[in-house]
Coordinates of C-alpha atoms in Angstrom, one line a residue:
X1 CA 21.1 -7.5 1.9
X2 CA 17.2 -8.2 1.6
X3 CA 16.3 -6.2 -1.7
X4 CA 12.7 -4.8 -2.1
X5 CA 11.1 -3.0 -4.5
X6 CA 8.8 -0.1 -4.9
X7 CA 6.4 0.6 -7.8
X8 CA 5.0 3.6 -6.1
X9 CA 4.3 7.6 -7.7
X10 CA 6.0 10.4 -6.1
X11 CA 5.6 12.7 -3.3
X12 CA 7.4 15.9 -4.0
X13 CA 7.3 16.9 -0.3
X14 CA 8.6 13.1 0.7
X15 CA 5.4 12.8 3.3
X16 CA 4.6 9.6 1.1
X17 CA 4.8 7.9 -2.0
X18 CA 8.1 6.1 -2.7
X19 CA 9.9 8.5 -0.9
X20 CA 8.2 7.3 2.5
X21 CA 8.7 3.7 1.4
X22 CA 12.4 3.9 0.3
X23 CA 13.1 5.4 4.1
X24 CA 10.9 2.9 5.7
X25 CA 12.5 0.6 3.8
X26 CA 15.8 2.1 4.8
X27 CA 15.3 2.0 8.3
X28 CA 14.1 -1.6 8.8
X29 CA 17.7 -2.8 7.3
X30 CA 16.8 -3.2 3.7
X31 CA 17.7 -2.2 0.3
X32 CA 15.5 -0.3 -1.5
X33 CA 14.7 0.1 -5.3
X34 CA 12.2 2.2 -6.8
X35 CA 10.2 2.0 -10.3
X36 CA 8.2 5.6 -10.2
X37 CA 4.4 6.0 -11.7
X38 CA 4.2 9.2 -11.1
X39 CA 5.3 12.6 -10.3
X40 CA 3.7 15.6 -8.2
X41 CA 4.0 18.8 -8.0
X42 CA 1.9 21.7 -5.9
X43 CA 0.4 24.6 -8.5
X44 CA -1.1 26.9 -7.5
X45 CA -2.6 25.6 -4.2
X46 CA -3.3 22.8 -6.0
X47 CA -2.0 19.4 -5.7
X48 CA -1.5 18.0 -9.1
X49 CA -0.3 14.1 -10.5
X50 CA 1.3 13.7 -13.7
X51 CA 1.6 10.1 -14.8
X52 CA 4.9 8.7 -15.9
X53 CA 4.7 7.7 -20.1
X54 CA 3.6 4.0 -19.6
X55 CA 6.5 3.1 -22.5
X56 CA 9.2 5.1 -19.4
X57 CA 7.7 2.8 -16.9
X58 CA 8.6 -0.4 -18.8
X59 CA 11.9 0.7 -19.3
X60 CA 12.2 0.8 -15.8
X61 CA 10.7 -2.6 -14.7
X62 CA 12.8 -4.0 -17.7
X63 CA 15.7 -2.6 -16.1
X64 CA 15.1 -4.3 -13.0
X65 CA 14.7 -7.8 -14.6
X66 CA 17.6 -9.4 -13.4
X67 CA 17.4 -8.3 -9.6
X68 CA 16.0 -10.8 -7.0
X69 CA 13.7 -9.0 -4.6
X70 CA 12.6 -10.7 -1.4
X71 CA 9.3 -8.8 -1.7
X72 CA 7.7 -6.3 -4.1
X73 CA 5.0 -3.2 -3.1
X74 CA 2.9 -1.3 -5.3
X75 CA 1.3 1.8 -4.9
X76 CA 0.3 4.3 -6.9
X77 CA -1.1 3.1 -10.6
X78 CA -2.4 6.7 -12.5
X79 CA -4.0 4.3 -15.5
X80 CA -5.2 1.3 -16.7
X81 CA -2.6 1.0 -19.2
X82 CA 0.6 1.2 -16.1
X83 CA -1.7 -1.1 -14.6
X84 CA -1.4 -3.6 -17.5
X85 CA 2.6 -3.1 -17.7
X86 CA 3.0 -3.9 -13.9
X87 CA 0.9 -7.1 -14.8
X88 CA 2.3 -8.4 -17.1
X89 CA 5.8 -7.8 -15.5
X90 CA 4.9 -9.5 -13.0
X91 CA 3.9 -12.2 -14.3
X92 CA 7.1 -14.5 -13.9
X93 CA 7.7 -12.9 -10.1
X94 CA 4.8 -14.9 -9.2
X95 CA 6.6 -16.7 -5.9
X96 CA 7.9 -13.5 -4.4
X97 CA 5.9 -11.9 -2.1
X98 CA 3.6 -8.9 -3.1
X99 CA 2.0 -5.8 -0.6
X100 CA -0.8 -4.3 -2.8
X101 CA -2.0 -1.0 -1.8
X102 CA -4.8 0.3 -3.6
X103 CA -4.3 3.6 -4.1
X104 CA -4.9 4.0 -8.0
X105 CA -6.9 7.2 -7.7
X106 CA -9.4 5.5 -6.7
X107 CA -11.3 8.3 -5.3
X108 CA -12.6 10.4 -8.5
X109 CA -13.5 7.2 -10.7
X110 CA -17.0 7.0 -12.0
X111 CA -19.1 4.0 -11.8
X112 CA -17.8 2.4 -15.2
X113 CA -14.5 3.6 -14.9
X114 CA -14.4 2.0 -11.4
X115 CA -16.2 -1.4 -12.6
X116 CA -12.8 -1.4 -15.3
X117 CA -10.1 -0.5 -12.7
X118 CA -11.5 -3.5 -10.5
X119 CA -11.7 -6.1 -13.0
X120 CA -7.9 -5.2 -13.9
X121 CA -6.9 -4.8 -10.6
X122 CA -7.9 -8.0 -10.0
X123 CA -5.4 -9.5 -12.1
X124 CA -2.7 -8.2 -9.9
X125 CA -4.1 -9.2 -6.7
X126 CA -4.2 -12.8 -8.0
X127 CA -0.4 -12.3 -7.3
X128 CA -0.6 -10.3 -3.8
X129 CA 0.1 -11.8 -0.7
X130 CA -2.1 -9.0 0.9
X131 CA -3.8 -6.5 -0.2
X132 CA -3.7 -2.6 2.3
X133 CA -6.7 -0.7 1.5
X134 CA -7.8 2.1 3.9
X135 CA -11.1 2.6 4.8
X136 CA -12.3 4.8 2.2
X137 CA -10.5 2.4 -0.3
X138 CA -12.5 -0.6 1.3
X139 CA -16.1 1.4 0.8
X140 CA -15.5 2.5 -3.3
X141 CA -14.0 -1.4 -4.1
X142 CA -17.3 -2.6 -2.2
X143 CA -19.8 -0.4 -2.4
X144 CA -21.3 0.6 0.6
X145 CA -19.8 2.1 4.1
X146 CA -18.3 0.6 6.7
X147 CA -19.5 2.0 9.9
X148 CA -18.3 -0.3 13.0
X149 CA -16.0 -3.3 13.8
X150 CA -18.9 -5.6 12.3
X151 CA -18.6 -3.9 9.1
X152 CA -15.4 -4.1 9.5
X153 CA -14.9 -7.8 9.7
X154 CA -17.8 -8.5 7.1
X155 CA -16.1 -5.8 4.7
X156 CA -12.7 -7.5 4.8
X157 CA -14.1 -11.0 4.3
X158 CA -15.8 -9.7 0.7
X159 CA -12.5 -8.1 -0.1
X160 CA -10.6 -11.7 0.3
X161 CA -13.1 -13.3 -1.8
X162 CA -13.5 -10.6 -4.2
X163 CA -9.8 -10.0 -4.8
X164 CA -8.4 -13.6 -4.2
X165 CA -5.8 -12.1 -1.3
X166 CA -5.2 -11.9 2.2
X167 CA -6.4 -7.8 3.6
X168 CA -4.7 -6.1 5.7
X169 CA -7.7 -3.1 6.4
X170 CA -6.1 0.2 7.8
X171 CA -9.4 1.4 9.5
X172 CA -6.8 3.4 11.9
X173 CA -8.6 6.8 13.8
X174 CA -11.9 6.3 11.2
X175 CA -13.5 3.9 13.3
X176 CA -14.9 5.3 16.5
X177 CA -13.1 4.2 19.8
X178 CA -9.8 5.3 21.5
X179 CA -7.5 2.9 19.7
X180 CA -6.0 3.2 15.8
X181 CA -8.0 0.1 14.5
X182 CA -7.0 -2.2 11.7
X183 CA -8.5 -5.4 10.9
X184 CA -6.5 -8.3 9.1
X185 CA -8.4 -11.4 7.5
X186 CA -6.2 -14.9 6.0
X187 CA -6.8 -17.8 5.4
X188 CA -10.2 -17.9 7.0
X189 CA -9.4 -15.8 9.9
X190 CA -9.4 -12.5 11.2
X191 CA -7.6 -10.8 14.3
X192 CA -7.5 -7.2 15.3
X193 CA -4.6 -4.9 15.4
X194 CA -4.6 -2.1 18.0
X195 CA -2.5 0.8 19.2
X196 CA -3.6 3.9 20.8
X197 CA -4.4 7.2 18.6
X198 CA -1.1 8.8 17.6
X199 CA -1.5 12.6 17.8
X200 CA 0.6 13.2 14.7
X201 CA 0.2 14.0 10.6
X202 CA -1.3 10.2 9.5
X203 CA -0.2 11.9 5.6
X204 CA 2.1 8.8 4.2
X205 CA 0.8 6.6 7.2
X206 CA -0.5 3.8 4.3
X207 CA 2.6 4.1 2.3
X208 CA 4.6 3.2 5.3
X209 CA 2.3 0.3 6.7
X210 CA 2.4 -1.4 3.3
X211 CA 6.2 -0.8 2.7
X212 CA 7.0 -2.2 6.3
X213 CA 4.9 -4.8 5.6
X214 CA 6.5 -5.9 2.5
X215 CA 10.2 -5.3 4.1
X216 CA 9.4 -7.2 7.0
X217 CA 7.8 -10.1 4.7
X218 CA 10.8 -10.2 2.6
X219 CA 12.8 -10.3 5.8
X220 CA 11.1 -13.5 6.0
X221 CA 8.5 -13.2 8.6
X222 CA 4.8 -14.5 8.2
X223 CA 1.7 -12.5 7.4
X224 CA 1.0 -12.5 10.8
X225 CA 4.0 -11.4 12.3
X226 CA 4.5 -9.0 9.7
X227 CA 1.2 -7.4 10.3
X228 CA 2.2 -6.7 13.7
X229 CA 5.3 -5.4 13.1
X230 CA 4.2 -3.2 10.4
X231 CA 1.5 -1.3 12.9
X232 CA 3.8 -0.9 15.6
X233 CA 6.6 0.3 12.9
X234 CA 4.0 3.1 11.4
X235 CA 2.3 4.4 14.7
X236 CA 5.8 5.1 16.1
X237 CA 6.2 7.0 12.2
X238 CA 3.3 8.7 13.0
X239 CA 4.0 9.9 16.7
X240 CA 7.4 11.2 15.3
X241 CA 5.4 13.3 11.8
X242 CA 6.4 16.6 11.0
X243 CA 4.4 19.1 8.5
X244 CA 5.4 16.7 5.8
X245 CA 4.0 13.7 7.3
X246 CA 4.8 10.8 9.0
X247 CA 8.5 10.3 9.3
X248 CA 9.7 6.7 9.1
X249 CA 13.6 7.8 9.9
X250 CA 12.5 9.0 13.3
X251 CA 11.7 5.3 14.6
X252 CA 14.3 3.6 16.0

């Protein structure tokens, strides 16, 4: 059975995190393994992440040394030091394909702290097939906002070059227009992916698209097909979401 693995943080409600990628993993015929980051936990109305010890997460990747995965995603990275560890782990893993997903907690880094988590994140890319930022994700790596499809198009070009990677951009409801929009650029070309607004919880959507896309990479498709398959696999998640989020065991 295809293996693929998850270096993800936790979603104590299971709307995303490794949680959403173990089931989407699940469902598309896979096996799933999981090195966690992370852990969450709701406090007093408040959402809260506590990272895993970084020497914890080592002894997990070590402990997955002798497994062959057809494909590898990463997702949550709560410091530059788990950063490093997943690095240098994956160092010798170098031909197996790899679904970035930028989530990092991104979102409350200052202007220095952003400038260091780019320059290290950079290092991992060098390894990614494809990179899955959303759009939000796309602005704080570049620096500006990405309004339209031109931006769009332009914003994912910079990201190749930047990062050294194919992108997969999961522009989704955020770009006006009646369709969910994403916009994929490789190898010196770009194509849209399209698929009308699902009315359900998008919470976990990303987790799902990148997982999918690693499973269905690993199940030996190309980019291209992947891609595909990957947005039609997460709109039907979201369509089927409950309070939680999106629910990838709904899609048959």
């Amino acid at each position: 059975m295809t293996k693929i693995l998850t270096i993800a943080g936790s979603d104590i409600f299971a709307g995303g995190g490794l949680q959403a990628d173990l089931a989407t993993i699940t469902q598309l015929g896979a096996k799933g393994f999981a090195a966690v980051t992370c852990v969450t936990a709701l406090v007093a109305d408040e959402f809260q992440v506590q990272a895993i010890p970084p020497l914890q997460l080592e002894q997990q990747l070590a402990s997955l040394d002798a497994v062959d995965f057809a494909a590898i995603k990463i997702g949550l990275l709560p410091s530059l030091e788990h950063l490093e560890l997943v690095y240098q782990w994956l160092q010798p893993r170098a031909q197996t394909p790899l679904v970035l997903d930028p989530v990092l907690v991104l979102k409350e880094k200052q202007d220095q702290a952003l400038g260091q988590w780019t320059s290290a994140f950079e290092k991992i890319a060098g390894f990614s097939q494809v990179m899955t930022p959303n759009l939000p994700e796309a602005e704080l790596l570049l620096g500006r906002e990405l309004l339209d499809q031109a931006d769009l198009e332009a914003g994912a070009r910079e990201l190749a070059q930047k990062f050294g990677t194919a992108v997969y951009l999961k522009a989704g409801s955020r770009i006006p227009g009646p369709v969910a929009l994403d916009y994929v650029w490789s190898d010196g070309q770009g194509s849209y992916l399209k698929a009308p607004q699902a009315q359900g919880s998008v919470n976990g959507s990303g987790c799902v698209l990148a997982s999918s896309l690693a499973t269905y990479l690993g199940q030996g498709l190309d980019l291209n097909q992947a891609s595909q398959a990957a947005k039609q696999f997460v709109t039907a998640a979201i369509e089927a979401a409950d309070e939680w989020g999106v629910s990838p065991y709904a899609v048959k």
